[in-house]
Short mmCIF file of C-alpha atoms (C1' of nucleotides) in Angstrom, two decimals:
data_model
loop_
_atom_site.label_atom_id
_atom_site.label_comp_id
_atom_site.label_asym_id
_atom_site.label_seq_id
_atom_site.Cartn_x
_atom_site.Cartn_y
_atom_site.Cartn_z
CA MET A 1 -9.46 -5.20 -23.83
CA MET A 2 -6.16 -3.55 -25.78
CA ARG A 3 -3.89 -5.50 -27.83
CA MET A 4 -0.68 -4.14 -28.04
CA THR A 5 2.93 -4.86 -29.94
CA LYS A 6 6.48 -4.70 -28.97
CA ARG A 7 7.52 -0.89 -29.96
CA PHE A 8 10.96 -0.54 -28.33
CA ALA A 9 12.95 -2.45 -25.99
CA PHE A 10 16.08 -0.95 -23.54
CA TYR A 11 18.69 -1.63 -20.75
CA LEU A 12 18.51 -0.43 -17.17
CA SER A 13 21.32 -0.05 -15.39
CA PRO A 14 20.71 0.06 -11.53
CA LYS A 15 22.98 1.22 -8.96
CA VAL A 16 24.87 -1.58 -6.87
CA PRO A 17 23.42 -3.61 -5.67
CA TYR A 18 20.48 -4.51 -7.02
CA ASP A 19 18.56 -7.79 -6.61
CA PHE A 20 15.93 -8.21 -9.58
CA GLU A 21 13.70 -10.80 -8.18
CA LEU A 22 13.80 -9.22 -4.27
CA THR A 23 12.72 -5.87 -6.11
CA VAL A 24 10.03 -6.71 -8.16
CA ARG A 25 8.73 -9.50 -6.51
CA LYS A 26 8.93 -8.67 -2.84
CA PRO A 27 9.06 -11.87 -0.22
CA ALA A 28 5.93 -10.84 1.47
CA GLY A 29 3.79 -10.88 -2.36
CA TRP A 30 3.35 -6.95 -2.85
CA PRO A 31 3.02 -6.67 -6.27
CA LEU A 32 5.00 -4.31 -8.78
CA PHE A 33 2.49 -2.56 -10.63
CA THR A 34 -0.63 -4.58 -10.45
CA PRO A 35 -1.87 -7.76 -8.65
CA PHE A 36 -2.57 -9.47 -11.82
CA GLU A 37 1.02 -9.02 -13.21
CA ILE A 38 2.55 -12.82 -14.39
CA TYR A 39 5.85 -13.77 -12.92
CA LYS A 40 7.34 -16.71 -14.51
CA GLY A 41 10.86 -18.19 -14.99
CA GLY A 42 12.62 -15.01 -13.83
CA ILE A 43 10.51 -12.63 -16.42
CA LEU A 44 7.79 -10.09 -15.36
CA TRP A 45 5.13 -9.28 -17.58
CA THR A 46 3.03 -6.09 -15.95
CA ALA A 47 1.05 -3.18 -16.94
CA LEU A 48 0.50 0.45 -16.28
CA HIS A 49 -0.67 3.63 -17.49
CA ILE A 50 2.28 6.31 -18.05
CA ALA A 51 0.90 9.69 -19.06
CA ASN A 52 -2.14 8.08 -19.73
CA LEU A 53 -0.82 5.52 -22.08
CA LEU A 54 -1.59 1.96 -21.49
CA THR A 55 2.05 -0.01 -21.36
CA GLY A 56 3.00 -3.11 -21.49
CA LEU A 57 6.08 -4.46 -20.25
CA LYS A 58 8.26 -7.54 -19.98
CA LEU A 59 11.29 -7.21 -17.64
CA ARG A 60 14.05 -10.03 -16.75
CA SER A 61 17.61 -9.26 -15.38
CA VAL A 62 20.30 -9.49 -17.62
CA GLY A 63 23.11 -9.14 -15.11
CA SER A 64 23.33 -9.93 -11.18
CA THR A 65 23.05 -8.21 -8.01
CA GLU A 66 26.80 -6.88 -8.30
CA GLN A 67 26.25 -6.22 -12.06
CA PRO A 68 22.96 -5.10 -12.37
CA SER A 69 21.17 -4.83 -15.63
CA ILE A 70 17.52 -5.20 -16.52
CA LEU A 71 15.96 -5.81 -19.90
CA ILE A 72 12.62 -4.15 -20.69
CA ASP A 73 10.34 -4.78 -23.93
CA VAL A 74 7.86 -1.72 -24.03
CA PHE A 75 4.34 -2.82 -25.69
CA LEU A 76 2.07 -0.30 -26.78
CA LYS A 77 -0.84 0.05 -29.19
CA ASP A 78 0.60 2.78 -31.28
CA ILE A 79 4.12 3.68 -32.26
CA PRO A 80 5.61 6.14 -29.94
CA LYS A 81 6.79 9.52 -30.45
CA SER A 82 10.80 9.95 -29.33
CA THR A 83 9.33 12.13 -26.74
CA GLN A 84 7.00 9.25 -25.52
CA LYS A 85 10.00 7.06 -25.45
CA ASN A 86 11.77 9.34 -23.45
CA VAL A 87 8.86 9.74 -20.58
CA ILE A 88 8.84 5.90 -20.61
CA LYS A 89 12.61 5.24 -20.17
CA ASN A 90 12.47 7.95 -17.09
CA LEU A 91 9.18 7.07 -15.26
CA LEU A 92 10.41 3.17 -15.24
CA ALA A 93 13.68 3.73 -14.08
CA THR A 94 12.42 5.94 -11.25
CA LYS A 95 9.54 3.35 -10.53
CA LEU A 96 12.04 0.71 -10.36
CA ALA A 97 14.73 2.90 -8.32
CA ALA A 98 17.30 2.50 -10.34
CA ASP A 99 18.90 5.09 -8.85
CA GLU A 100 18.68 4.55 -4.99
CA ASP A 101 21.85 4.05 -3.32
CA LEU A 102 21.36 1.71 -0.64
CA THR A 103 24.98 2.53 0.50
CA GLU A 104 24.16 4.69 3.90
CA PHE A 105 21.15 2.69 4.69
CA TYR A 106 23.00 -0.43 4.95
CA SER A 107 25.69 0.88 7.09
CA MET A 108 23.44 2.06 9.67
CA ALA A 109 21.42 -0.89 9.35
CA ARG A 110 24.56 -3.64 9.76
CA LYS A 111 24.79 -1.83 13.14
CA ASP A 112 21.23 -1.87 14.20
CA PRO A 113 19.98 -4.95 16.51
CA ILE A 114 17.13 -5.49 14.25
CA LEU A 115 17.82 -4.33 10.61
CA LYS A 116 21.17 -6.24 10.85
CA HIS A 117 19.16 -9.46 10.44
CA THR A 118 17.43 -8.82 7.29
CA LEU A 119 20.30 -7.62 5.35
CA GLY A 120 21.62 -11.37 4.16
CA ASP A 121 17.61 -12.06 3.54
CA LEU A 122 17.40 -9.20 1.61
CA TYR A 123 20.67 -7.71 0.28
CA GLY A 124 19.82 -5.58 -3.07
CA MET A 125 16.00 -5.29 -2.06
CA HIS A 126 15.11 -1.69 -3.40
CA ASP A 127 11.89 0.60 -2.81
CA THR A 128 9.75 0.51 -5.80
CA GLY A 129 7.09 2.96 -6.90
CA PHE A 130 3.10 2.51 -6.93
CA ALA A 131 2.03 2.62 -10.80
CA HIS A 132 0.15 6.29 -9.97
CA LEU A 133 -1.07 8.19 -7.01
CA PHE A 134 -4.48 7.19 -7.34
CA ALA A 135 -3.64 3.41 -7.69
CA MET A 136 -1.39 3.92 -4.26
CA ALA A 137 -4.40 5.98 -2.61
CA THR A 138 -6.76 2.99 -3.38
CA PHE A 139 -4.95 0.50 -1.88
CA ALA A 140 -4.14 2.86 1.47
CA ILE A 141 -8.13 3.15 1.67
CA SER A 142 -8.73 -0.20 0.95
CA LEU A 143 -6.36 -1.19 3.84
CA GLN A 144 -8.27 0.94 6.15
CA MET A 145 -10.52 -1.17 8.69
CA ALA A 146 -10.54 -4.52 7.29
CA PRO A 147 -9.00 -7.55 7.43
CA LEU A 148 -6.27 -8.21 4.52
CA LYS A 149 -8.18 -10.71 2.91
CA ARG A 150 -11.16 -8.40 2.53
CA SER A 151 -8.76 -5.49 1.34
CA GLU A 152 -7.72 -7.87 -1.31
CA GLU A 153 -10.97 -8.60 -2.51
CA MET A 154 -12.01 -4.79 -2.62
CA MET A 155 -8.62 -4.20 -4.83
CA ASN A 156 -9.14 -7.07 -7.04
CA CYS A 157 -12.68 -6.33 -7.42
CA LEU A 158 -12.15 -2.35 -8.57
CA ILE A 159 -9.25 -3.51 -10.85
CA LYS A 160 -11.08 -6.28 -12.54
CA ASN A 161 -14.40 -4.05 -13.07
CA TYR A 162 -12.79 -0.72 -14.04
CA GLY A 163 -9.27 -1.13 -14.74
CA GLU A 164 -8.16 -1.90 -18.29
CA LEU A 165 -6.88 -5.28 -20.03
CA ALA A 166 -3.79 -5.56 -21.44
CA GLU A 167 -3.11 -7.96 -23.69
CA PHE A 168 0.28 -8.38 -25.16
CA ASP A 169 3.47 -11.07 -25.90
CA GLY A 170 0.48 -13.66 -25.12
CA LYS A 171 -0.24 -12.20 -21.90
CA ARG A 172 -3.33 -10.65 -20.35
CA VAL A 173 -2.69 -8.29 -17.53
CA CYS A 174 -5.54 -6.37 -15.68
CA VAL A 175 -4.18 -2.71 -14.86
CA TRP A 176 -5.29 -0.46 -12.09
CA PRO A 177 -8.16 1.83 -13.14
CA LEU A 178 -7.46 5.78 -13.52
CA ALA A 179 -8.80 8.25 -11.59
CA GLU A 180 -10.70 9.26 -14.52
CA ARG A 181 -13.05 6.31 -14.84
CA LEU A 182 -13.67 6.15 -10.98
CA ALA A 183 -14.55 9.66 -10.92
CA GLU A 184 -17.75 9.23 -12.95
CA LEU A 185 -19.17 6.48 -11.04
CA SER A 186 -21.97 6.85 -8.32
CA PRO A 187 -20.46 5.68 -4.57
CA ASN A 188 -23.59 3.57 -4.22
CA GLU A 189 -22.60 1.83 -7.66
CA LEU A 190 -19.40 1.22 -6.15
CA SER A 191 -20.00 0.14 -2.76
CA ARG A 192 -22.68 -2.47 -4.13
CA LEU A 193 -20.67 -4.03 -6.52
CA CYS A 194 -17.13 -4.33 -4.62
CA LYS A 195 -18.49 -4.09 -1.33
CA LEU A 196 -16.33 -0.95 -0.23
CA GLY A 197 -18.55 0.10 2.40
CA TYR A 198 -18.22 3.78 3.53
CA ARG A 199 -14.81 3.43 1.59
CA ALA A 200 -16.67 4.12 -1.61
CA LYS A 201 -17.93 7.65 -1.03
CA TYR A 202 -13.83 8.39 -0.39
CA LEU A 203 -12.36 6.49 -3.56
CA VAL A 204 -15.08 8.58 -5.43
CA GLN A 205 -14.03 11.81 -4.12
CA LEU A 206 -10.67 11.15 -4.51
CA ALA A 207 -11.07 10.07 -7.94
CA ARG A 208 -12.43 13.68 -8.62
CA VAL A 209 -9.89 15.47 -7.06
CA LEU A 210 -6.76 13.23 -8.87
CA GLY A 211 -8.76 13.30 -11.99
CA SER A 212 -9.22 16.67 -12.23
CA GLY A 213 -5.22 16.95 -13.02
CA GLY A 214 -4.64 19.50 -10.35
CA PHE A 215 -3.08 17.89 -7.87
CA PRO A 216 0.89 17.01 -7.77
CA THR A 217 1.91 13.37 -9.31
CA LEU A 218 4.07 11.22 -7.08
CA GLU A 219 7.08 12.35 -9.21
CA GLU A 220 6.19 16.13 -8.46
CA LEU A 221 5.43 15.40 -4.68
CA LYS A 222 9.19 13.86 -4.44
CA GLN A 223 10.27 17.44 -5.31
CA PHE A 224 8.25 18.66 -2.11
CA SER A 225 9.95 18.39 1.15
CA PRO A 226 8.84 15.34 3.34
CA GLU A 227 6.77 17.46 5.27
CA GLU A 228 5.19 19.32 2.68
CA ALA A 229 4.57 16.57 0.78
CA LYS A 230 2.84 14.71 3.67
CA ARG A 231 1.04 17.77 4.60
CA LYS A 232 -0.52 18.11 0.74
CA LEU A 233 -1.25 14.03 0.50
CA LEU A 234 -3.75 14.73 3.94
CA GLU A 235 -5.60 17.57 2.07
CA LEU A 236 -7.02 13.97 0.02
CA PRO A 237 -10.09 12.75 1.14
CA GLY A 238 -9.93 9.66 3.06
CA ILE A 239 -6.34 9.91 3.57
CA GLY A 240 -5.63 10.50 6.82
CA ASP A 241 -1.96 10.04 8.70
CA TYR A 242 -1.25 6.39 8.14
CA SER A 243 -2.44 6.44 4.41
CA ALA A 244 -0.23 9.49 4.30
CA ASP A 245 2.66 7.42 5.32
CA ILE A 246 2.05 4.70 2.70
CA LEU A 247 1.63 7.61 -0.17
CA ASN A 248 4.50 9.98 0.52
CA PRO A 249 6.96 9.33 -1.84
CA HIS A 250 9.94 10.17 0.62
CA GLY A 251 8.55 7.59 2.72
CA GLY A 252 6.85 7.51 6.56
CA PHE A 253 6.58 5.16 9.20
CA PRO A 254 2.73 3.57 8.55
CA ILE A 255 2.06 2.42 12.20
CA ASP A 256 -1.39 0.45 12.20
CA ALA A 257 -3.71 -1.98 14.01
CA TRP A 258 -0.97 -5.00 12.75
CA SER A 259 2.35 -3.30 12.56
CA VAL A 260 1.85 -1.85 16.00
CA ASP A 261 2.20 -5.32 17.00
CA VAL A 262 5.16 -6.33 14.84
CA PHE A 263 7.18 -3.04 16.14
CA GLY A 264 6.14 -3.98 19.81
CA LYS A 265 7.39 -7.32 19.84
CA LEU A 266 10.76 -5.94 18.03
CA PHE A 267 11.47 -2.74 20.20
CA TYR A 268 10.12 -3.81 23.41
CA GLY A 269 10.34 -7.55 23.12
CA GLU A 270 6.39 -7.73 23.47
CA GLN A 271 3.40 -6.90 21.84
CA LEU A 272 1.82 -3.65 23.82
CA ARG A 273 -1.31 -3.81 25.73
CA GLU A 274 -2.79 -0.47 24.97
CA GLY A 275 -3.99 -1.81 21.14
CA ARG A 276 -4.66 1.32 18.79
CA ALA A 277 -3.65 3.92 21.73
CA ALA A 278 0.02 2.21 21.33
CA ILE A 279 0.40 3.59 17.66
CA ASP A 280 1.76 6.95 18.50
CA LYS A 281 4.26 5.45 20.78
CA ILE A 282 5.33 2.86 18.24
CA LYS A 283 5.80 5.66 15.77
CA ALA A 284 7.69 7.77 17.67
CA GLU A 285 10.11 4.80 18.83
CA GLY A 286 10.67 3.65 15.07
CA ILE A 287 11.43 7.59 14.24
CA ARG A 288 14.09 7.88 17.05
CA ARG A 289 15.62 5.36 15.91
CA TRP A 290 15.56 5.30 12.40
CA GLY A 291 14.95 8.75 11.35
CA LYS A 292 15.02 9.51 7.67
CA TRP A 293 15.56 5.57 6.91
CA SER A 294 12.17 4.48 8.63
CA TRP A 295 10.59 3.80 5.56
CA MET A 296 13.51 1.60 4.54
CA ALA A 297 13.34 -0.09 7.83
CA PHE A 298 9.56 -0.81 7.80
CA LEU A 299 10.15 -2.41 4.19
CA TYR A 300 12.78 -4.32 5.27
CA VAL A 301 10.98 -5.64 8.50
CA ALA A 302 7.71 -6.09 6.41
CA HIS A 303 9.31 -8.63 3.88
CA ASP A 304 11.36 -10.29 6.38
CA LEU A 305 9.50 -11.53 9.19
CA LYS A 306 9.37 -15.30 8.96
CA GLN A 307 13.41 -14.89 9.04
CA LEU A 308 13.31 -12.23 11.40
CA SER A 309 10.71 -14.71 14.02
CA GLU A 310 13.20 -17.22 13.49
CA LYS A 311 16.37 -15.52 14.39
CA LEU A 312 14.71 -13.19 17.16
CA GLY A 313 12.92 -16.07 18.79
CA THR A 314 9.78 -14.41 18.82
CA SER A 315 6.45 -14.89 16.94
CA LEU A 316 5.34 -12.23 14.32
CA ARG A 317 2.51 -11.86 13.00
CA LEU A 318 2.12 -12.70 9.04
CA TYR A 319 -0.40 -11.08 7.21
"C1'" DG B 1 -28.72 -19.83 13.82
"C1'" DC B 2 -28.45 -15.64 15.94
"C1'" DG B 3 -26.39 -11.40 18.53
"C1'" DT B 4 -22.09 -9.23 19.13
"C1'" DC B 5 -17.47 -7.49 18.40
"C1'" DC B 6 -13.93 -5.80 15.84
"C1'" DA B 7 -10.46 -5.63 12.07
"C1'" DG B 8 -3.80 -3.19 8.52
"C1'" DG B 9 -8.44 4.68 9.83
"C1'" DT B 10 -10.69 8.92 8.86
"C1'" DC B 11 -14.14 12.23 9.67
"C1'" DT B 12 -17.11 15.39 12.12
"C1'" DA B 13 -19.16 17.14 15.81
"C1'" DC B 14 -18.71 18.39 20.35
"C1'" DC B 15 -16.58 20.43 24.12
"C1'" DG C 1 -6.55 20.87 20.00
"C1'" DG C 2 -8.10 16.76 21.72
"C1'" DT C 3 -11.65 13.09 21.43
"C1'" DA C 4 -16.02 9.96 21.50
"C1'" DG C 5 -18.74 7.75 18.15
"C1'" DA C 6 -19.82 6.76 13.44
"C1'" DC C 7 -18.91 4.06 9.46
"C1'" DC C 8 -19.61 -0.75 5.49
"C1'" DT C 9 -18.86 -5.66 5.89
"C1'" DG C 10 -17.60 -10.24 6.73
"C1'" DG C 11 -15.63 -13.66 9.75
"C1'" DA C 12 -14.99 -15.15 14.51
"C1'" DC C 13 -16.80 -16.01 18.70
"C1'" DG C 14 -20.16 -17.13 22.63
"C1'" DC C 15 -24.26 -18.57 23.18
#
DNA sequence: GCGTCCAGGTCTACC
DNA sequence: GGTAGACCTGGACGC
């Protein structure tokens, strides 16, 4: 366990509109940086590694959707240098999507027969980034070929057993392990303890590739073209088309055995009978309809399934 | 209680 | 380049 002290605070002024709660605490329950973060009374306590530095965060909104402002307290073990402070500030601005402009997406979505229903519920929700690429890849691999409950058990076991426990501001938050930590393990140990099955082998291989430092970070992949970023991600062990679409910082359209049913009903009014064979068809249709906004569209649908079911009079399976 | 199937995919061998 | 089959595990289901 690492005890940390408040070292500095700063404000972020995201682009309008920005709904703090919808963005950091998404309706479908997706966490911001770790499943063990704490949200109470409009305040989020969370933690992640920034440039290998364990960083505790206390975030709250001090503005509104139309005049957004986020106050961030930063907790660290040691007093940071000014360069470290800048790295933390810049990275959090990126992760919290402070510069993301929703204007063009909303303009398209208002005219879209499906997305127009989501805008009222999710107005001001932004696309935040994972703690780091390894965390995101771990998430994607644990989703493969498993019901969501089991995926959650695998992820939580990994984080509890191999992640660091950050103690700050009277809270304790367990963070995603770094690749370097998992790279040392044997797949057998990992498989036995967290019941990862064949995924353990992929995770250790992945940890060794990402832990060596030779692979681009999420922020660096963002500088690639979307196609180049995806090609690079497909080089990673255990990462195929579906997972690469989750990892790609440019956004993809990650259709799997769950989302194929949801989008089948939304696009065609019925669940397609082809099962997994329908994935390519649904994926092509989503990209045809939404193009470069496919990922944002996926996000807005995924976080509004209950309301969409009611508005469109169809039953969309909820997680 | 027991056997079978399959789930929010990916990889490999084989054609 | 296209595709069938294997892969961990555990819950659901039929018997």
